[in-house]
mmCIF file of C-alpha atoms in Angstrom:
data_model
loop_
_atom_site.group_PDB
_atom_site.id
_atom_site.type_symbol
_atom_site.label_atom_id
_atom_site.label_comp_id
_atom_site.label_asym_id
_atom_site.label_seq_id
_atom_site.Cartn_x
_atom_site.Cartn_y
_atom_site.Cartn_z
ATOM 1 C CA MET E 1 0.000 0.000 0.000
ATOM 2 C CA GLY E 2 1.389 3.442 -0.925
ATOM 3 C CA ALA E 3 1.883 6.379 1.507
ATOM 4 C CA TYR E 4 -1.197 8.534 2.272
ATOM 5 C CA THR E 5 -1.058 12.019 0.833
ATOM 6 C CA PRO E 6 -3.530 14.546 2.346
ATOM 7 C CA CYS E 7 -5.678 16.354 -0.092
ATOM 8 C CA GLU E 8 -5.768 20.155 -0.443
ATOM 9 C CA ASP E 9 -9.075 20.484 1.504
ATOM 10 C CA GLU E 10 -7.714 18.607 4.506
ATOM 11 C CA GLU E 11 -4.646 20.824 4.603
ATOM 12 C CA ASP E 12 -6.787 23.950 4.609
ATOM 13 C CA SER E 13 -8.970 22.567 7.397
ATOM 14 C CA GLY E 14 -5.988 21.776 9.607
ATOM 15 C CA PHE E 15 -4.461 25.179 9.023
ATOM 16 C CA ARG E 16 -7.709 26.892 10.030
ATOM 17 C CA MET E 17 -7.863 24.882 13.286
ATOM 18 C CA MET E 18 -4.329 25.915 14.152
ATOM 19 C CA LYS E 19 -5.198 29.571 13.551
ATOM 20 C CA LYS E 20 -8.260 29.280 15.813
ATOM 21 C CA SER E 21 -6.215 27.632 18.587
ATOM 22 C CA LEU E 22 -3.561 30.297 18.325
ATOM 23 C CA ALA E 23 -6.150 33.105 18.397
ATOM 24 C CA PHE E 24 -7.823 31.593 21.503
ATOM 25 C CA ALA E 25 -4.474 31.297 23.270
ATOM 26 C CA MET E 26 -3.633 34.918 22.494
ATOM 27 C CA LEU E 27 -7.060 36.038 23.755
ATOM 28 C CA MET E 28 -6.594 34.199 27.049
ATOM 29 C CA LEU E 29 -3.129 35.683 27.424
ATOM 30 C CA LEU E 30 -4.574 39.176 26.880
ATOM 31 C CA VAL E 31 -7.321 38.598 29.490
ATOM 32 C CA LEU E 32 -4.805 37.399 32.077
ATOM 33 C CA THR E 33 -2.513 40.350 31.359
ATOM 34 C CA LEU E 34 -5.333 42.913 31.755
ATOM 35 C CA SER E 35 -6.488 41.234 34.962
ATOM 36 C CA GLY E 36 -2.976 41.469 36.384
ATOM 37 C CA MET E 37 -2.715 45.145 35.451
ATOM 38 C CA ALA E 38 -6.055 45.946 37.086
ATOM 39 C CA GLY E 39 -4.991 44.200 40.268
ATOM 40 C CA ALA E 40 -1.691 46.069 40.285
ATOM 41 C CA GLU E 41 -3.491 49.425 40.016
ATOM 42 C CA GLU E 42 -5.545 48.762 43.151
ATOM 43 C CA THR E 43 -4.051 50.232 46.340
ATOM 44 C CA ASP E 44 -3.659 47.765 49.153
ATOM 45 C CA PRO E 45 -5.386 49.036 52.316
ATOM 46 C CA ALA E 46 -2.906 50.133 54.925
ATOM 47 C CA THR E 47 -2.653 48.061 58.032
ATOM 48 C CA PRO E 48 -2.518 49.709 61.479
ATOM 49 C CA THR E 49 1.225 49.144 61.607
ATOM 50 C CA ASP E 50 1.633 51.118 58.342
ATOM 51 C CA LEU E 51 0.184 54.302 59.919
ATOM 52 C CA THR E 52 2.111 56.667 62.191
ATOM 53 C CA CYS E 53 -0.002 58.389 64.872
ATOM 54 C CA PRO E 54 0.874 62.115 65.174
ATOM 55 C CA HIS E 55 0.027 62.054 68.927
ATOM 56 C CA GLU E 56 -1.912 65.307 68.658
ATOM 57 C CA ASN E 57 -4.183 64.584 71.646
ATOM 58 C CA THR E 58 -2.324 63.741 74.808
ATOM 59 C CA LYS E 59 -3.048 63.648 78.515
ATOM 60 C CA VAL E 60 -0.939 63.368 81.630
ATOM 61 C CA ILE E 61 -1.733 60.599 84.108
ATOM 62 C CA ILE E 62 -0.199 60.580 87.579
ATOM 63 C CA TYR E 63 0.348 57.176 89.186
ATOM 64 C CA PHE E 64 1.153 57.728 92.862
ATOM 65 C CA TYR E 65 3.283 55.176 94.664
ATOM 66 C CA ASP E 66 2.330 53.732 98.052
ATOM 67 C CA SER E 67 0.875 56.028 100.713
ATOM 68 C CA PRO E 68 0.739 59.509 99.155
ATOM 69 C CA ALA E 69 -0.252 62.424 101.415
ATOM 70 C CA TYR E 70 -3.884 63.586 101.333
ATOM 71 C CA SER E 71 -5.152 66.948 102.601
ATOM 72 C CA ALA E 72 -8.613 68.462 102.237
ATOM 73 C CA ALA E 73 -8.796 71.361 99.774
ATOM 74 C CA GLY E 74 -12.476 72.128 100.263
ATOM 75 C CA SER E 75 -15.832 70.431 100.390
ATOM 76 C CA MET E 76 -15.431 68.912 96.924
ATOM 77 C CA THR E 77 -11.753 67.965 96.548
ATOM 78 C CA HIS E 78 -8.541 67.045 98.323
ATOM 79 C CA ARG E 79 -4.856 67.476 97.454
ATOM 80 C CA VAL E 80 -2.798 64.358 96.749
ATOM 81 C CA TYR E 81 0.994 64.671 96.998
ATOM 82 C CA GLY E 82 3.917 62.266 96.939
ATOM 83 C CA PRO E 83 6.335 60.213 94.817
ATOM 84 C CA ALA E 84 4.742 59.194 91.539
ATOM 85 C CA ALA E 85 5.203 58.225 87.918
ATOM 86 C CA ILE E 86 4.062 61.056 85.650
ATOM 87 C CA VAL E 87 3.064 59.518 82.331
ATOM 88 C CA THR E 88 2.097 61.279 79.103
ATOM 89 C CA VAL E 89 -0.235 59.118 76.995
ATOM 90 C CA CYS E 90 -1.678 59.605 73.508
ATOM 91 C CA GLN E 91 -5.464 59.640 73.738
ATOM 92 C CA ASP E 92 -5.825 58.465 70.132
ATOM 93 C CA CYS E 93 -3.588 55.382 70.004
ATOM 94 C CA GLY E 94 -2.917 54.789 73.707
ATOM 95 C CA GLU E 95 0.872 54.851 73.320
ATOM 96 C CA GLU E 96 2.971 56.015 76.260
ATOM 97 C CA ILE E 97 4.925 59.016 74.980
ATOM 98 C CA ALA E 98 6.883 60.100 78.034
ATOM 99 C CA ARG E 99 7.423 59.040 81.651
ATOM 100 C CA GLU E 100 8.965 60.950 84.526
ATOM 101 C CA GLU E 101 9.650 59.988 88.111
ATOM 102 C CA GLY E 102 9.399 62.421 91.014
ATOM 103 C CA ASN E 103 7.082 64.184 93.432
ATOM 104 C CA ALA E 104 3.710 65.141 91.999
ATOM 105 C CA GLU E 105 0.553 66.908 93.105
ATOM 106 C CA GLU E 106 -3.041 66.543 91.980
ATOM 107 C CA TYR E 107 -6.477 67.655 93.152
ATOM 108 C CA ARG E 108 -9.055 64.875 93.188
ATOM 109 C CA PRO E 109 -12.701 64.577 94.313
ATOM 110 C CA HIS E 110 -13.415 63.264 97.807
ATOM 111 C CA THR E 111 -14.322 59.613 98.284
ATOM 112 C CA MET E 112 -17.164 60.093 100.739
ATOM 113 C CA LYS E 113 -18.478 57.305 102.975
ATOM 114 C CA LYS E 114 -21.063 58.202 105.613
ATOM 115 C CA GLY E 115 -20.128 61.859 105.476
ATOM 116 C CA VAL E 116 -16.355 61.325 105.752
ATOM 117 C CA CYS E 117 -13.741 61.159 102.989
ATOM 118 C CA ALA E 118 -12.044 57.777 103.250
ATOM 119 C CA LEU E 119 -8.763 59.210 101.952
ATOM 120 C CA CYS E 120 -8.207 62.631 103.538
ATOM 121 C CA GLY E 121 -10.639 62.476 106.480
ATOM 122 C CA TYR E 122 -12.690 65.514 105.462
ATOM 123 C CA ARG E 123 -16.082 65.592 107.228
ATOM 124 C CA GLU E 124 -19.204 67.116 105.793
ATOM 125 C CA GLN E 125 -20.336 70.066 107.841
ATOM 126 C CA THR E 126 -23.715 69.732 109.461
ATOM 127 C CA SER E 127 -25.858 72.787 109.941
ATOM 128 C CA ASP E 128 -29.441 73.700 110.626
ATOM 129 C CA PRO E 129 -31.342 72.959 107.407
ATOM 130 C CA THR E 130 -33.722 75.819 108.170
ATOM 131 C CA ALA E 131 -30.809 78.250 108.001
ATOM 132 C CA LYS E 132 -29.928 77.289 104.456
ATOM 133 C CA PRO E 133 -31.462 79.417 101.705
ATOM 134 C CA ASP E 134 -33.803 77.815 99.262
ATOM 135 C CA ASP E 135 -31.937 77.437 95.997
ATOM 136 C CA LEU E 136 -33.690 78.816 92.964
ATOM 137 C CA PRO E 137 -34.123 76.544 89.919
ATOM 138 C CA GLY E 138 -30.762 76.173 88.213
ATOM 139 C CA GLU E 139 -28.783 77.289 91.295
ATOM 140 C CA ARG E 140 -26.838 75.352 93.931
ATOM 141 C CA THR E 141 -25.399 76.674 97.229
ATOM 142 C CA LEU E 142 -22.018 75.400 98.449
ATOM 143 C CA TYR E 143 -20.365 76.380 101.741
ATOM 144 C CA ALA E 144 -16.709 77.294 102.082
ATOM 145 C CA ASN E 145 -14.543 75.842 104.846
ATOM 146 C CA ARG E 146 -12.411 77.800 107.277
ATOM 147 C CA GLU E 147 -8.722 77.493 106.562
ATOM 148 C CA GLU E 148 -6.377 76.430 109.341
ATOM 149 C CA ASP E 149 -4.761 79.301 111.278
ATOM 150 C CA ALA E 150 -6.588 81.886 109.150
ATOM 151 C CA ASP E 151 -9.663 84.070 109.245
ATOM 152 C CA LEU E 152 -10.524 83.187 105.670
ATOM 153 C CA MET E 153 -12.654 80.405 104.252
ATOM 154 C CA SER E 154 -11.933 78.596 101.011
ATOM 155 C CA LEU E 155 -13.394 76.207 98.475
ATOM 156 C CA THR E 156 -11.825 74.491 95.472
ATOM 157 C CA LEU E 157 -13.751 73.283 92.422
ATOM 158 C CA THR E 158 -12.148 71.142 89.738
ATOM 159 C CA TYR E 159 -13.342 70.618 86.180
ATOM 160 C CA ALA E 160 -14.833 67.300 87.317
ATOM 161 C CA ASP E 161 -16.789 69.089 90.069
ATOM 162 C CA LEU E 162 -18.115 71.706 87.662
ATOM 163 C CA SER E 163 -18.945 69.069 85.058
ATOM 164 C CA ALA E 164 -20.970 67.126 87.646
ATOM 165 C CA LEU E 165 -22.865 70.298 88.564
ATOM 166 C CA ASN E 166 -23.506 71.012 84.903
ATOM 167 C CA ASN E 167 -24.834 67.486 84.370
ATOM 168 C CA ALA E 168 -27.191 68.115 87.295
ATOM 169 C CA LYS E 169 -28.521 71.134 85.331
ATOM 170 C CA VAL E 170 -26.962 73.654 87.719
ATOM 171 C CA ASN E 171 -26.305 76.945 85.924
ATOM 172 C CA THR E 172 -25.120 79.051 88.877
ATOM 173 C CA VAL E 173 -23.097 78.008 91.935
ATOM 174 C CA LEU E 174 -23.311 80.175 95.058
ATOM 175 C CA VAL E 175 -20.354 79.925 97.441
ATOM 176 C CA ARG E 176 -21.225 81.180 100.937
ATOM 177 C CA GLY E 177 -19.564 81.485 104.285
ATOM 178 C CA LYS E 178 -20.949 80.817 107.753
ATOM 179 C CA ASN E 179 -22.995 84.011 108.060
ATOM 180 C CA GLY E 180 -24.274 83.992 104.504
ATOM 181 C CA PHE E 181 -24.934 87.722 104.033
ATOM 182 C CA ALA E 182 -22.882 87.602 100.805
ATOM 183 C CA ALA E 183 -21.923 84.974 98.259
ATOM 184 C CA ILE E 184 -19.676 84.378 95.272
ATOM 185 C CA ALA E 185 -21.810 83.554 92.213
ATOM 186 C CA LEU E 186 -20.218 81.408 89.483
ATOM 187 C CA ASN E 187 -21.439 80.739 85.974
ATOM 188 C CA VAL E 188 -20.906 76.963 85.750
ATOM 189 C CA ALA E 189 -20.522 76.781 81.955
ATOM 190 C CA ASP E 190 -17.941 79.578 81.889
ATOM 191 C CA MET E 191 -15.902 78.115 84.750
ATOM 192 C CA MET E 192 -16.031 74.661 83.125
ATOM 193 C CA THR E 193 -14.497 76.095 79.965
ATOM 194 C CA GLN E 194 -11.695 77.850 81.821
ATOM 195 C CA THR E 195 -10.763 74.880 84.030
ATOM 196 C CA ARG E 196 -10.844 72.523 81.049
ATOM 197 C CA GLU E 197 -8.687 74.741 78.837
ATOM 198 C CA THR E 198 -6.132 75.525 81.555
ATOM 199 C CA GLY E 199 -6.154 72.160 83.344
ATOM 200 C CA ALA E 200 -6.422 74.122 86.599
ATOM 201 C CA ALA E 201 -8.738 74.016 89.606
ATOM 202 C CA LEU E 202 -10.761 77.060 90.660
ATOM 203 C CA TYR E 203 -9.632 78.145 94.128
ATOM 204 C CA MET E 204 -11.802 80.641 96.050
ATOM 205 C CA MET E 205 -11.082 82.572 99.240
ATOM 206 C CA LEU E 206 -13.702 84.574 101.101
ATOM 207 C CA GLY E 207 -14.003 86.393 104.377
ATOM 208 C CA GLU E 208 -17.035 87.852 106.178
ATOM 209 C CA GLN E 209 -16.427 90.940 108.301
ATOM 210 C CA ALA E 210 -18.506 92.308 111.174
ATOM 211 C CA ASP E 211 -19.168 95.533 109.249
ATOM 212 C CA LYS E 212 -20.772 93.501 106.444
ATOM 213 C CA SER E 213 -17.798 93.944 104.151
ATOM 214 C CA PHE E 214 -16.855 90.884 102.143
ATOM 215 C CA PHE E 215 -13.396 89.734 101.055
ATOM 216 C CA ALA E 216 -13.163 87.647 97.869
ATOM 217 C CA GLY E 217 -10.269 86.263 95.831
ATOM 218 C CA LEU E 218 -10.484 83.732 92.994
ATOM 219 C CA TYR E 219 -7.670 81.999 91.121
ATOM 220 C CA LEU E 220 -7.061 79.174 88.679
ATOM 221 C CA VAL E 221 -4.454 76.988 90.394
ATOM 222 C CA THR E 222 -2.363 74.297 88.695
ATOM 223 C CA ASP E 223 0.230 73.862 91.458
ATOM 224 C CA PRO E 224 1.072 75.623 94.753
ATOM 225 C CA GLY E 225 3.311 78.156 93.028
ATOM 226 C CA THR E 226 1.230 78.881 89.941
ATOM 227 C CA ARG E 227 -2.065 80.742 89.879
ATOM 228 C CA GLU E 228 -3.898 82.833 87.306
ATOM 229 C CA VAL E 229 -6.826 85.231 87.511
ATOM 230 C CA PRO E 230 -9.994 83.846 85.866
ATOM 231 C CA GLU E 231 -11.151 85.674 82.767
ATOM 232 C CA GLY E 232 -14.551 86.721 81.495
ATOM 233 C CA GLU E 233 -17.753 87.784 83.219
ATOM 234 C CA GLY E 234 -18.634 84.450 84.793
ATOM 235 C CA ILE E 235 -18.023 85.647 88.383
ATOM 236 C CA SER E 236 -20.080 88.087 90.442
ATOM 237 C CA LEU E 237 -20.847 88.802 94.099
ATOM 238 C CA ARG E 238 -24.223 88.890 95.809
ATOM 239 C CA PHE E 239 -25.087 90.960 98.855
ATOM 240 C CA TYR E 240 -28.376 89.899 100.470
ATOM 241 C CA GLN E 241 -30.601 92.625 101.951
ATOM 242 C CA GLU E 242 -34.193 92.977 103.050
ATOM 243 C CA ASN E 243 -34.856 96.066 100.962
ATOM 244 C CA ASN E 244 -33.541 97.805 97.895
ATOM 245 C CA ALA E 245 -32.515 101.080 99.523
ATOM 246 C CA ASP E 246 -29.962 102.876 97.402
ATOM 247 C CA VAL E 247 -26.450 101.637 98.110
ATOM 248 C CA ARG E 248 -22.951 101.994 96.748
ATOM 249 C CA VAL E 249 -20.448 99.164 96.620
ATOM 250 C CA SER E 250 -16.744 99.965 96.738
ATOM 251 C CA LEU E 251 -13.735 97.699 96.347
ATOM 252 C CA VAL E 252 -10.427 98.019 98.187
ATOM 253 C CA PRO E 253 -7.972 95.871 96.179
ATOM 254 C CA THR E 254 -5.501 93.797 98.165
ATOM 255 C CA ASP E 255 -2.481 95.562 96.688
ATOM 256 C CA SER E 256 -3.897 99.091 96.887
ATOM 257 C CA ASP E 257 -5.486 101.528 99.336
ATOM 258 C CA GLU E 258 -7.588 103.287 96.715
ATOM 259 C CA LEU E 259 -11.335 102.758 96.550
ATOM 260 C CA VAL E 260 -12.721 101.389 93.291
ATOM 261 C CA GLN E 261 -16.385 102.170 92.687
ATOM 262 C CA THR E 262 -18.597 99.404 91.299
ATOM 263 C CA GLU E 263 -22.130 99.463 89.954
ATOM 264 C CA PRO E 264 -24.559 97.306 91.986
ATOM 265 C CA LEU E 265 -27.684 95.899 90.385
ATOM 266 C CA TRP E 266 -30.777 95.089 92.456
ATOM 267 C CA ASN E 267 -32.565 91.773 92.013
ATOM 268 C CA GLU E 268 -36.171 91.444 93.180
ATOM 269 C CA ARG E 269 -35.300 88.152 94.870
ATOM 270 C CA GLY E 270 -33.576 90.173 97.566
ATOM 271 C CA TYR E 271 -29.949 90.839 96.731
ATOM 272 C CA TRP E 272 -27.543 93.249 95.051
ATOM 273 C CA THR E 273 -25.281 91.884 92.307
ATOM 274 C CA VAL E 274 -21.789 93.296 91.813
ATOM 275 C CA GLU E 275 -19.266 92.281 89.181
ATOM 276 C CA TYR E 276 -16.155 90.627 90.623
ATOM 277 C CA LEU E 277 -13.164 92.711 89.532
ATOM 278 C CA GLU E 278 -10.171 91.415 91.469
ATOM 279 C CA GLU E 279 -9.056 90.164 94.868
ATOM 280 C CA GLY E 280 -9.981 92.562 97.624
ATOM 281 C CA THR E 281 -12.615 93.721 100.133
ATOM 282 C CA TYR E 282 -16.038 94.728 98.787
ATOM 283 C CA MET E 283 -18.018 97.113 100.993
ATOM 284 C CA ILE E 284 -21.659 98.199 100.864
ATOM 285 C CA LEU E 285 -22.063 101.896 101.568
ATOM 286 C CA GLN E 286 -25.476 103.455 102.231
#
């Protein structure tokens, strides 16, 4: 039998099949190439370790070592002092940025149990409830405490104290002494802003004199050696009287002997309001 020789039609058919196979292979190669390019153009999402936190929001946390010293700083807070670790922490990522060792001081709210602070020993003062004024809606009366070896009384309010009062819908805090013929009036929202922005506590001194004059001094205190005068119009003084007979109120600043005249404003609820200007003695003159 002789060798088989393909005819012309069979050759053409085989050639066409090869062309189709080659075209299909090239098409698949093109699809795979485009798919790879599309995947390469996509940006891989960054993982947390790829990002660097700028540490823009930080806070300082004081960790006191064993047995720090506690001393009452008023009816709301006490002073904590002693060896401690002073740590700066990022509030966004939680990373510890800096750490220092040394003596530290901080004002913290009392931990009251049955009328006594378990840490500093401060006792709530008891007084005749009938002697306390009825607070108006949105107001709260607080009583200052007499300082040791001094004729003055004092009260300290931290941002946490003011925030708690604000949450209780208290707009105005009245700080009184034992006799109660005058009071320091604080705008809670304004004092919250100042204590938050400065990181300080609001320290108030007051003194009631037999001639009905009233000493007042207010400062933002961050440490024993640093104090600033509060800003704004969030502080005033009230002088309680039975009638609205014309009066004048003068101020004798602590560092001056000159009288400063102020403009009192009568309130029908029974008191004169005077703007607090600076530390000194405020006197009502008929």
